[in-house]
Coordinates of C-alpha atoms and ligand atoms in Angstrom, one line a residue:
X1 CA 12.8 11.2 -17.1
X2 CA 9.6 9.4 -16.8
X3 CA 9.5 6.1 -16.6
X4 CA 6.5 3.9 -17.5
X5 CA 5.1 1.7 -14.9
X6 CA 4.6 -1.8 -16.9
X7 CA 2.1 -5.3 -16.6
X8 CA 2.7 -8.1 -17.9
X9 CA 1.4 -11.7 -17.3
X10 CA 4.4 -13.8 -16.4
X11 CA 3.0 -17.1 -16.9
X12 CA 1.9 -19.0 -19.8
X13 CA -1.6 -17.6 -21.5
X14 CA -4.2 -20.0 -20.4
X15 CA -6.2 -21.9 -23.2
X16 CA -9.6 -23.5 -22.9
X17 CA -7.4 -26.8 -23.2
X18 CA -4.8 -25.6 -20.9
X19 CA -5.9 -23.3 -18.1
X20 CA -3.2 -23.2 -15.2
X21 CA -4.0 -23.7 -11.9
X22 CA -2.7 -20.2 -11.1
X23 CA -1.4 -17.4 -13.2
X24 CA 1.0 -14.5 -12.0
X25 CA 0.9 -10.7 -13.4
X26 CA 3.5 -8.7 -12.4
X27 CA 4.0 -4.8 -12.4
X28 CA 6.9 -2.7 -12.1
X29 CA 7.2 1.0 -11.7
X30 CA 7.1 4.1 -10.1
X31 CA 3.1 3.9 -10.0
X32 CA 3.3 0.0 -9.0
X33 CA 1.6 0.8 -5.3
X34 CA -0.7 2.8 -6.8
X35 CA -2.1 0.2 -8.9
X36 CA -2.0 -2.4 -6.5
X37 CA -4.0 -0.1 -4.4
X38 CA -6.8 0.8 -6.9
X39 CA -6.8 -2.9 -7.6
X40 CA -7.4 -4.6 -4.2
X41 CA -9.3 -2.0 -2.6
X42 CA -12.9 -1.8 -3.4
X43 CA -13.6 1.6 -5.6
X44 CA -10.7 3.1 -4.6
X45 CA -10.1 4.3 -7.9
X46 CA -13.7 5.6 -8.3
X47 CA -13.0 8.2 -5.1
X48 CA -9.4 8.8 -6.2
X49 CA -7.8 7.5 -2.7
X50 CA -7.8 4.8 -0.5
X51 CA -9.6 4.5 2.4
X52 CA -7.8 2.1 4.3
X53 CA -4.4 3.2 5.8
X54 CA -1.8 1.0 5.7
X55 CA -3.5 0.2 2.1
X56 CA -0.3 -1.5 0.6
X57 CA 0.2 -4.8 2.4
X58 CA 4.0 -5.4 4.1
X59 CA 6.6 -5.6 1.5
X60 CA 7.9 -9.4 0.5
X61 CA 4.9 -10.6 2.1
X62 CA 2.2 -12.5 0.6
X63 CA -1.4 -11.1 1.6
X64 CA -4.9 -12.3 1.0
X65 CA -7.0 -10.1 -1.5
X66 CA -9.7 -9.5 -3.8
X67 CA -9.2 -8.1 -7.2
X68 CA -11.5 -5.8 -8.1
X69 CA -12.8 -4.2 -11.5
X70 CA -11.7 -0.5 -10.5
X71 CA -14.7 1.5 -12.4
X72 CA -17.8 -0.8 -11.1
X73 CA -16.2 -2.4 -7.8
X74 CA -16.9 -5.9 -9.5
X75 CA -14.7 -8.5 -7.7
X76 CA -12.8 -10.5 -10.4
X77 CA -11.5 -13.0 -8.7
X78 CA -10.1 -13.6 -5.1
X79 CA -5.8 -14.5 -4.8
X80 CA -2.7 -13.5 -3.7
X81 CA -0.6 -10.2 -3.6
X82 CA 2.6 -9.3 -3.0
X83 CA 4.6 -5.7 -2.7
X84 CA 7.9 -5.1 -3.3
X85 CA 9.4 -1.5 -2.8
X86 CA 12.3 -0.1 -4.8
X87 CA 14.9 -1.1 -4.9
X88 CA 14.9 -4.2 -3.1
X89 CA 12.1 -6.0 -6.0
X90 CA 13.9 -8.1 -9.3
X91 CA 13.8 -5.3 -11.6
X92 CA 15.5 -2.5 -8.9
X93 CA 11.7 -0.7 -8.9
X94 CA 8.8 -0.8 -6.9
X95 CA 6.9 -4.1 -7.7
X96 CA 3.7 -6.0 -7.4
X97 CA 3.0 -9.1 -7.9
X98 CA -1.2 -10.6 -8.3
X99 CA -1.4 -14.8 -8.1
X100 CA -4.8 -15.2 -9.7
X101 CA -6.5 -18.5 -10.5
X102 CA -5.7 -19.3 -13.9
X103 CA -8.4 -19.1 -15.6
X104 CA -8.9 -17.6 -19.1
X105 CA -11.6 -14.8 -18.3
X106 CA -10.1 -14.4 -14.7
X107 CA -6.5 -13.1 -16.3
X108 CA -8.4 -11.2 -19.1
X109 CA -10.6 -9.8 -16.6
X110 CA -7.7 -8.7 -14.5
X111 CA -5.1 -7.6 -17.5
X112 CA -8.1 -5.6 -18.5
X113 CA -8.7 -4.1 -15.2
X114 CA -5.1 -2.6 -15.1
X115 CA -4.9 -1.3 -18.9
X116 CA -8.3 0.6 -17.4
X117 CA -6.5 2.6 -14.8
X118 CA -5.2 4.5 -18.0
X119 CA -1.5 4.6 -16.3
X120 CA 0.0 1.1 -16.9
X121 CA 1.4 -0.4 -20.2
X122 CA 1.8 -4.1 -21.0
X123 CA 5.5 -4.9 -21.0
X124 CA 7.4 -5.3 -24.3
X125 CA 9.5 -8.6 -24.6
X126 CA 12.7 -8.6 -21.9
X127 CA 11.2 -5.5 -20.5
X128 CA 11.4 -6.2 -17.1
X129 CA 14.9 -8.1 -17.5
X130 CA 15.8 -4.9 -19.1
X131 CA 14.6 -2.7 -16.3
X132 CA 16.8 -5.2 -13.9
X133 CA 20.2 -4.4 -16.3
X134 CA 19.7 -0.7 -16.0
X135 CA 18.8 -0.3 -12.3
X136 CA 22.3 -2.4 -12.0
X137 CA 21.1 -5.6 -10.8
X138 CA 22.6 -7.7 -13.2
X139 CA 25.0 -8.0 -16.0
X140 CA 24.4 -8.4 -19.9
X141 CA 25.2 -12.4 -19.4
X142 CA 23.1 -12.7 -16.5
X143 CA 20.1 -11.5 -18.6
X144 CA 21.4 -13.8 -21.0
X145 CA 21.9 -16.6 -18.6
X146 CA 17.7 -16.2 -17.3
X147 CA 16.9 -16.0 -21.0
X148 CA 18.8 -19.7 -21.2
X149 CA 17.1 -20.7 -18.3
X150 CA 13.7 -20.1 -19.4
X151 CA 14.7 -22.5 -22.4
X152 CA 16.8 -24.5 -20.6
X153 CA 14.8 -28.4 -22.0
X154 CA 17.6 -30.6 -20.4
X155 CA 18.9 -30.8 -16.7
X156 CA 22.5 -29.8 -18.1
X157 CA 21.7 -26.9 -19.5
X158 CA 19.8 -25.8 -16.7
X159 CA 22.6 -26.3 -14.7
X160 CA 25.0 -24.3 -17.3
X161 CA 22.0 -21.4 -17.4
X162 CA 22.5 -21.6 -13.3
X163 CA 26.0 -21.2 -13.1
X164 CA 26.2 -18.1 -15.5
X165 CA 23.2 -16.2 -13.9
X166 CA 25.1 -16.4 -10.3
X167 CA 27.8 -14.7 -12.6
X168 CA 30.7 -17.6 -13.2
X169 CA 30.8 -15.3 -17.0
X170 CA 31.0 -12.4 -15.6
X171 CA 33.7 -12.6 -13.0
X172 CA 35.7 -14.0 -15.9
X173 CA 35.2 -11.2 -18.1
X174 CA 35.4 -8.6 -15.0
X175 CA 38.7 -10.4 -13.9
X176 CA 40.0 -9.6 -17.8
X177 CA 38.7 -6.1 -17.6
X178 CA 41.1 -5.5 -14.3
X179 CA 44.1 -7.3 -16.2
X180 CA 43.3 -5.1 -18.9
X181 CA 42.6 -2.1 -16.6
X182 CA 46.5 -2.6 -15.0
X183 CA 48.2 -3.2 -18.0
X184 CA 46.6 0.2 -19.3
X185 CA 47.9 2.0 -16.2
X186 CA 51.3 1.0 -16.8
X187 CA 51.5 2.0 -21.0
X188 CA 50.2 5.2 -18.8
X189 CA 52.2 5.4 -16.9
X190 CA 55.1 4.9 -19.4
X191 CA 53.5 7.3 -21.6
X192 CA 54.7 10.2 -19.1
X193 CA 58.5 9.2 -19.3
X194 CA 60.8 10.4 -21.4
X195 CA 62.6 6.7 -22.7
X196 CA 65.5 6.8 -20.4
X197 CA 63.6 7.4 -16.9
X198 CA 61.5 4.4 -18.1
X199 CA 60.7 2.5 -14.4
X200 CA 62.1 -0.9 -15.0
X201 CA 60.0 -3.6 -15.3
X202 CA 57.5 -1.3 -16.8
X203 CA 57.9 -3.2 -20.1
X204 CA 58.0 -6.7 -18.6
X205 CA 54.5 -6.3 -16.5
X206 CA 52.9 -4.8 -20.1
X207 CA 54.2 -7.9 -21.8
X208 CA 53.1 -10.3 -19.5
X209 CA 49.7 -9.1 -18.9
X210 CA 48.9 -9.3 -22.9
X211 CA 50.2 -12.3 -22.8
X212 CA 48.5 -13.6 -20.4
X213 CA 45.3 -12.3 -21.3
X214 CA 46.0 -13.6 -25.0
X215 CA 46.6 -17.4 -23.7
X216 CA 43.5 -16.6 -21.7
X217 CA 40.9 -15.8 -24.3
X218 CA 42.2 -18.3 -26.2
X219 CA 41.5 -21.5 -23.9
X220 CA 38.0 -20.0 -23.6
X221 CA 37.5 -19.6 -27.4
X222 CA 38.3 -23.2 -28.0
X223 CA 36.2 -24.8 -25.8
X224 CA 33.1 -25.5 -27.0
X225 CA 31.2 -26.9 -24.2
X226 CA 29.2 -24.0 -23.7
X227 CA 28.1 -23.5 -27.2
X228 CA 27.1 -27.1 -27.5
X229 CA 25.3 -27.2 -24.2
X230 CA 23.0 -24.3 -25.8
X231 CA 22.6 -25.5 -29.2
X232 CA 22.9 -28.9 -29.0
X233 CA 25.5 -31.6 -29.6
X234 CA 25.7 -32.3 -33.5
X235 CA 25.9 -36.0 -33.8
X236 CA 25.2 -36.6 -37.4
X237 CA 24.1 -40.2 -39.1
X238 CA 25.8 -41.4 -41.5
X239 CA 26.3 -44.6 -44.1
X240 CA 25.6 -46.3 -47.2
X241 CA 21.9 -46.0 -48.6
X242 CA 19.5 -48.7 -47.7
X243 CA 21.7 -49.4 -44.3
X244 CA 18.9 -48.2 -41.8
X245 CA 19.6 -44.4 -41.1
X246 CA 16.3 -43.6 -41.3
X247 CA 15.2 -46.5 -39.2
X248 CA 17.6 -45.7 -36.6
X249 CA 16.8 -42.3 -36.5
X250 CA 13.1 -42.5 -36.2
X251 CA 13.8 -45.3 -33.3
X252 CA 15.9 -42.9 -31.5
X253 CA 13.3 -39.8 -32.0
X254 CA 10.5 -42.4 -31.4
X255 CA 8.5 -40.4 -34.2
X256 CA 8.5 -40.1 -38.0
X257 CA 10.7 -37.4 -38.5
X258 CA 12.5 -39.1 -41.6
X259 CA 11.1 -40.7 -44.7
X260 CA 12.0 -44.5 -44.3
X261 CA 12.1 -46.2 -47.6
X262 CA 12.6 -49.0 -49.7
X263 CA 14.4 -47.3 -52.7
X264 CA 17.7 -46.7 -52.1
X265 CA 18.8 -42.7 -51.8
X266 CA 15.1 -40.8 -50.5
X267 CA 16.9 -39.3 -48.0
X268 CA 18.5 -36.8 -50.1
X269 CA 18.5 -33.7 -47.2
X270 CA 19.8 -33.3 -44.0
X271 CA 16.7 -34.3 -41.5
X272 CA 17.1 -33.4 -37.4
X273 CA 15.6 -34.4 -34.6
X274 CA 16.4 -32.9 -31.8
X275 CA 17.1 -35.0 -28.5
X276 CA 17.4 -35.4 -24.5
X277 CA 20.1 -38.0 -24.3
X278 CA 21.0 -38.2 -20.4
X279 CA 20.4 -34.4 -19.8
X280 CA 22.3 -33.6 -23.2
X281 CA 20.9 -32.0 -25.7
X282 CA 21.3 -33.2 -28.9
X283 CA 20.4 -32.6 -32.6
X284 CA 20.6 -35.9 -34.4
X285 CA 20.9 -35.3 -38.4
X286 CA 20.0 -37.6 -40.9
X287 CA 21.7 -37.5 -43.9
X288 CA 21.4 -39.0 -47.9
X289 CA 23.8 -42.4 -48.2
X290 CA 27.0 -42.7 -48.8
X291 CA 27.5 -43.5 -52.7
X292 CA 28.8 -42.9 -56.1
X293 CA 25.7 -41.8 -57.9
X294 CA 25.4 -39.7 -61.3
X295 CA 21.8 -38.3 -60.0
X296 CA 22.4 -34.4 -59.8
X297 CA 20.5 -34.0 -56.5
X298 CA 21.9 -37.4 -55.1
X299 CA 25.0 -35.8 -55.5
X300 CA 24.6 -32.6 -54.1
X301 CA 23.0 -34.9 -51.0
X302 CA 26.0 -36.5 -50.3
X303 CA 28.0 -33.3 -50.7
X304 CA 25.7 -32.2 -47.7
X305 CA 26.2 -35.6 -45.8
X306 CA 29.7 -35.1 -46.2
X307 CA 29.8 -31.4 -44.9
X308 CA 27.7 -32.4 -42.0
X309 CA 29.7 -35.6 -41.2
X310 CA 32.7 -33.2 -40.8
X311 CA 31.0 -30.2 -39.2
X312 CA 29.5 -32.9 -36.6
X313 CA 30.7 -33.2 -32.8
X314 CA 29.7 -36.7 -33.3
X315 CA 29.4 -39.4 -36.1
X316 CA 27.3 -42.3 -36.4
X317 CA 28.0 -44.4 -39.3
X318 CA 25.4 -46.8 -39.8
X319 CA 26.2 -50.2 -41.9
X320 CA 24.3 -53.3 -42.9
X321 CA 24.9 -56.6 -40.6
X322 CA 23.5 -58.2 -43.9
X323 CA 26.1 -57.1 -46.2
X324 CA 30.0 -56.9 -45.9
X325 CA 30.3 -54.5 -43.4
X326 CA 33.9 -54.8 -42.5
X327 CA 34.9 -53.5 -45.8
X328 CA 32.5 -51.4 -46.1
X329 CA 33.9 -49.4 -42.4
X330 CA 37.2 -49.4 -43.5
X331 CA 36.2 -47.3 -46.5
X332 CA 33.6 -45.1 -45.0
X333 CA 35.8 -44.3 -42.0
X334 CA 38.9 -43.7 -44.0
X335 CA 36.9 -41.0 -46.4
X336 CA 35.8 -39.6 -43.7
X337 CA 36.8 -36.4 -42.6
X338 CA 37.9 -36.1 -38.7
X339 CA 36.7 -39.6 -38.2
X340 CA 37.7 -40.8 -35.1
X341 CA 37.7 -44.4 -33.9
X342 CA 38.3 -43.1 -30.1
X343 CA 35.3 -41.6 -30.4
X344 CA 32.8 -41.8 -33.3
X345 CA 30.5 -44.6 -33.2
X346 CA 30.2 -47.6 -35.4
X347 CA 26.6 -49.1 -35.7
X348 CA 26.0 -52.4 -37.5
X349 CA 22.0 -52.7 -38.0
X350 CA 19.7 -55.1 -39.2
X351 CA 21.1 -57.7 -36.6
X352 CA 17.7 -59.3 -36.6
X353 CA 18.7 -60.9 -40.0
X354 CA 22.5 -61.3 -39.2
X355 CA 23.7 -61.5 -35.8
X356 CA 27.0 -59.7 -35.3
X357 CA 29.7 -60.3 -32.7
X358 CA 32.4 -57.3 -32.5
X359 CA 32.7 -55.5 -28.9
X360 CA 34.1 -52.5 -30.7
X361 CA 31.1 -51.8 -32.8
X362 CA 27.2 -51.4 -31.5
X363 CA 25.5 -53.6 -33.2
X364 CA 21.3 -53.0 -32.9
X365 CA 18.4 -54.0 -34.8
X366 CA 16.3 -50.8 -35.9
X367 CA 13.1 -52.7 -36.7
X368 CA 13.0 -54.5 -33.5
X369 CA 15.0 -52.4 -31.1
X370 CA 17.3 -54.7 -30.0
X371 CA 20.5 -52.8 -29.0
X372 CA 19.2 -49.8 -28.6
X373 CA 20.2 -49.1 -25.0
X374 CA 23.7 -49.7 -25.2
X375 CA 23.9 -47.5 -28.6
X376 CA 22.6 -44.8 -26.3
X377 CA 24.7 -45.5 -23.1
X378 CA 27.2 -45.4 -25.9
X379 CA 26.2 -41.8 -27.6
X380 CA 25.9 -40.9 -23.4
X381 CA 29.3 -41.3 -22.7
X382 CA 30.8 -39.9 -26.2
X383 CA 29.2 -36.6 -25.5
X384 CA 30.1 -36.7 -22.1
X385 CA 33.5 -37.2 -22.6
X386 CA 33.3 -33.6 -25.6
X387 CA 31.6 -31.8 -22.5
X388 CA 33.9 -32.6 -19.5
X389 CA 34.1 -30.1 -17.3
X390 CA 37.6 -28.0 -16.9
X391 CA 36.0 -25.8 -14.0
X392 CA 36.5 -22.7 -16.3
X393 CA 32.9 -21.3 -17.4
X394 CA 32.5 -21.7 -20.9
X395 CA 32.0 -19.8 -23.6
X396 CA 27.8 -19.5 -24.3
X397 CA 27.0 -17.5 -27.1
X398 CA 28.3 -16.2 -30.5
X399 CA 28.2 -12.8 -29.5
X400 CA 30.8 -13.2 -26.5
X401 CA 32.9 -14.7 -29.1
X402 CA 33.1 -12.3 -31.8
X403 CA 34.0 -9.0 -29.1
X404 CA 36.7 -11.7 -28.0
X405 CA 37.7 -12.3 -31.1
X406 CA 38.1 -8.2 -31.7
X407 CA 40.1 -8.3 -28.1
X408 CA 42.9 -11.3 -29.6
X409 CA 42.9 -9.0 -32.6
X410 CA 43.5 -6.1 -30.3
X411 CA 46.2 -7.7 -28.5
X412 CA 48.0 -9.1 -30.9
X413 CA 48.1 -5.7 -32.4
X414 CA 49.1 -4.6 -29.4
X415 CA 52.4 -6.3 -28.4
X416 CA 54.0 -5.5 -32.0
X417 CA 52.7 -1.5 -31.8
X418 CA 55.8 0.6 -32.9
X419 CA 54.6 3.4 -30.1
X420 CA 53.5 3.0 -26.6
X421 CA 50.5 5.3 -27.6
X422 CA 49.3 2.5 -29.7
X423 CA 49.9 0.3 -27.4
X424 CA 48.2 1.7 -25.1
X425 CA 44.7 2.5 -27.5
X426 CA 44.8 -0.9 -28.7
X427 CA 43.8 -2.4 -25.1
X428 CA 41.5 0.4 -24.4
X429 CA 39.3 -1.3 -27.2
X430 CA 40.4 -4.2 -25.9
X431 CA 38.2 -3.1 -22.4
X432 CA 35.7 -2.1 -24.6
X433 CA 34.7 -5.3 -26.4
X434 CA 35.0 -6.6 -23.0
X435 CA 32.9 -4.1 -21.5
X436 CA 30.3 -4.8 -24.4
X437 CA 29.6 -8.0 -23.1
X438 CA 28.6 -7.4 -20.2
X439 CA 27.6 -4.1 -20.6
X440 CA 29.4 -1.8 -18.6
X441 CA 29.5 -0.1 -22.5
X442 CA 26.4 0.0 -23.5
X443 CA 25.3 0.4 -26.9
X444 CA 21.3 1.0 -26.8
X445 CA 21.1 -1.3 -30.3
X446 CA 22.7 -4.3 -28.6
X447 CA 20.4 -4.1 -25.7
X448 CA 17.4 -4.1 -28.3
X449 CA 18.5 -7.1 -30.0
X450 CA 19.6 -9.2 -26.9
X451 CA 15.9 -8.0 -24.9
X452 CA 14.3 -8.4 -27.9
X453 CA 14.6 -12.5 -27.6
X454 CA 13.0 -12.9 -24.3
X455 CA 9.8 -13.7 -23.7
X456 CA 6.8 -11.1 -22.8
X457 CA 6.6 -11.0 -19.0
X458 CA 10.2 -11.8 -18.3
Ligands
LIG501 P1 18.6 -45.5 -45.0 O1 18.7 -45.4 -46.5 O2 20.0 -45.9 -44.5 O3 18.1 -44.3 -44.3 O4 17.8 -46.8 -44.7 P2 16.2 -46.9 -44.2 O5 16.1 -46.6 -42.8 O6 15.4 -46.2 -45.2 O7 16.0 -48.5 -44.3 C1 16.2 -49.2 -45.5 C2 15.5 -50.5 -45.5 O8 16.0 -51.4 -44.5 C3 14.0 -50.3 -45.2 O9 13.3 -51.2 -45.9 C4 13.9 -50.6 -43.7 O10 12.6 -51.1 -43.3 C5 15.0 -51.7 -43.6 N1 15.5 -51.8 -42.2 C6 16.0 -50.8 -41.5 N2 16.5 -51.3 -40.3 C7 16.3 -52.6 -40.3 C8 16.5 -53.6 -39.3 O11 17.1 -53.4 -38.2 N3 16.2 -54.9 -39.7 C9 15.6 -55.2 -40.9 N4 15.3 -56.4 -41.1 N5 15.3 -54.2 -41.8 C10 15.7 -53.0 -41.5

């Protein structure tokens, strides 16, 4: 099969406001030397060979060159190259690599002096990623762990992208693929014998490797870590109307992402910010008040508070230093749904008109600030505590956890089987939702969809 040898520029499109000091385009392919050849050595292409002999610089070594237009000999601009051969490159073919100044008409200049050699095609989205999972040098949650690390905006979940592209995921899921893999050989194996010459222990060893892999699965689906880490911890804000919500959540976002208001009730949506608290990411919601109200959309506001206050990993409830605010967190917290006073975090505002003296509450002042650092040291050390590490890799994406929710289906099926034939098929699909993560099955649509997400030159 003929492959296509790909270009792509693999750093951010300079603007006239933001050129870039440099700018990398990459190529990958069988006709990768070719290119780089035609490219760097003057007219080259015009005579159809090269002239020089060793034309392709030393592989994994950066070289001095000219780039030049390879129809008029033009030089375009003057950088780096570097040449990888297959299979030792990132995507498993023969690479190069051109570091160009970064410059608008430089990288057009040069992205339209490849598309004119007639035998390169700009990379689709993932493409090279792609090429990398085929050519076998990663897994599926690698990909998806360089994917997180190009979006990675906080230190911890760079550190979370880190640890699943050097594979923490997928020695996990490989190590239940084995468990699976031996349990398999022994329904097998117990397949062949007629009931009485059963080998003892046959029975046991099937038992305790479902098991085992059961109780497995299921400490990984319930932590959440991972899952938060990527989308954000869910700390939602929330409180009687006029107590400061808004306020507090603009402070905190330091921009006017809510409508802050005199009349009681404008905030009749959910409103997020999203956050870097301490290397956490969060997504702060803002939600209507807390009240008894007849309005039709006011209530369907406070619905959505509600939902949100009980969906959240977090809860803020705001209250009003000027008012009676004891009462008033006795009521809120007690209608609230999983409110927890270990945890969840009780802010008295508007201390600039009421001073308040409770250790057990953070009291701050949204109009002047005051308080503000300790309500974050506070929020800090809540979501530290939801994201303590166990050492196990978590969980990072929904689609891991719907193929292992199909393999706890599988094996729960499989224990109660009335034949060891059954048995024995139900953890066959059991290896092959696991194998669907990371891709030892591979199912062409599900590499479209997951490539798809990437960005272009990646
Ligand atoms: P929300 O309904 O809970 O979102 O409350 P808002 O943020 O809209 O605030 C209600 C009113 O209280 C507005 O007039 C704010 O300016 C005022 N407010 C908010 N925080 C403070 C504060 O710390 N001190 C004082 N004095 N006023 C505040």
């Amino acid at each position: 099969m003929d492959v296509d040898t790909i270009y792509a520029l693999g750093t951010p499109v300079p603007s006239r406001a933001h050129p870039g000091a440099i700018s990398v385009i990459r190529l990958s392919g069988p006709r990768a030397a070719e290119a780089l050849i035609f490219l760097t050595e003057r007219l080259a292409f015009e005579r159809g060979h090269s002239a020089r002999d060793p034309a392709l610089p030393e592989p994994r070594r950066m070289v001095v060159r000219s780039l030049y237009d390879p129809t008029s000999g033009e030089t375009i601009d003057r950088g780096l190259a570097v040449w990888f051969e297959a299979p030792n490159s990132e995507t498993g073919e023969a690479m190069a690599e051109l570091h160009l100044h970064g410059g608008r008409a430089v990288v057009a200049g040069a992205l339209d002096a490849i598309a004119r050699l007639g035998f390169c095609r700009m990379a689709e989205p993932g493409e090279f990623t792609r090429r990398a999972f085929e050519n076998g040098k990663l897994d599926l949650t690698k990909a998806e762990a360089i994917a997180d690390l190009v979006a990675a905006e906080t230190d911890q979940q760079r550190r979370q992208a880190l640890q699943q592209m050097d594979g923490a995921l997928y020695r996990l899921y490989e190590d239940w693929r084995t468990l699976g893999l031996r349990t398999l050989a022994h329904l097998e194996a117990a397949i062949d014998f007629p009931d009485e010459d059963l080998p003892a222990g046959i029975a046991d060893e099937v038992h305790d490797g479902i098991t085992r892999l059961q109780g497995e699965i299921t400490a990984h689906l319930e932590d959440r870590r991972g899952e938060r880490l990527r989308e954000g911890l869910h700390i939602a804000i929330i409180g009687p109307p006029n107590a400061g919500k808004s306020s507090l959540l603009n402070l905190l976002a330091r921009r006017d992402a809510a409508i802050v208001s005199e009349t009681a009730g404008t905030t009749r949506d959910v409103i997020e910010v999203h956050l870097d608290l301490g290397g956490w990411p969060v997504v702060l919601a803002d939600t209507a008040g807390l009240r008894d109200s007849s309005d039709a959309i006011e209530q369907e506001g406070v619905r959505r508070a509600r939902a949100r206050a009980a969906s959240a990993d977090l809860r803020l409830l705001v209250l009003d230093a000027t008012g009676d605010w004891r009462s008033e967190r006795g009521k809120l917290t007690a209608g609230t749904e999983r409110w927890d006073d270990a945890r969840d975090i009780v802010v008295v505002n508007k201390t600039d008109r009421a001073p308040v003296d409770a250790a057990d509450v953070a009291s701050v002042s949204a109009l002047s600030g005051d308080g503000l650092p300790a309500l974050l040291a506070r929020i800090e050390r809540a979501a530290e505590a939801l994201m303590q590490e166990s050492g196990a890799p978590p969980l990072t994406r929904a689609r891991h956890r719907e193929a292992l929710i199909e393999c706890q289906e599988s094996l729960a099926r499989a224990l109660t089987a009335s034949e060891i034939a059954l048995a024995a098929e139900d953890v066959r699909l059991v290896m092959r939702a696991l194998g669907r993560i990371t891709g030892t099955v591979r199912i062409d649509e599900l590499l479209d969809i997951i490539f798809r997400d990437f960005c272009i030159g990646k």
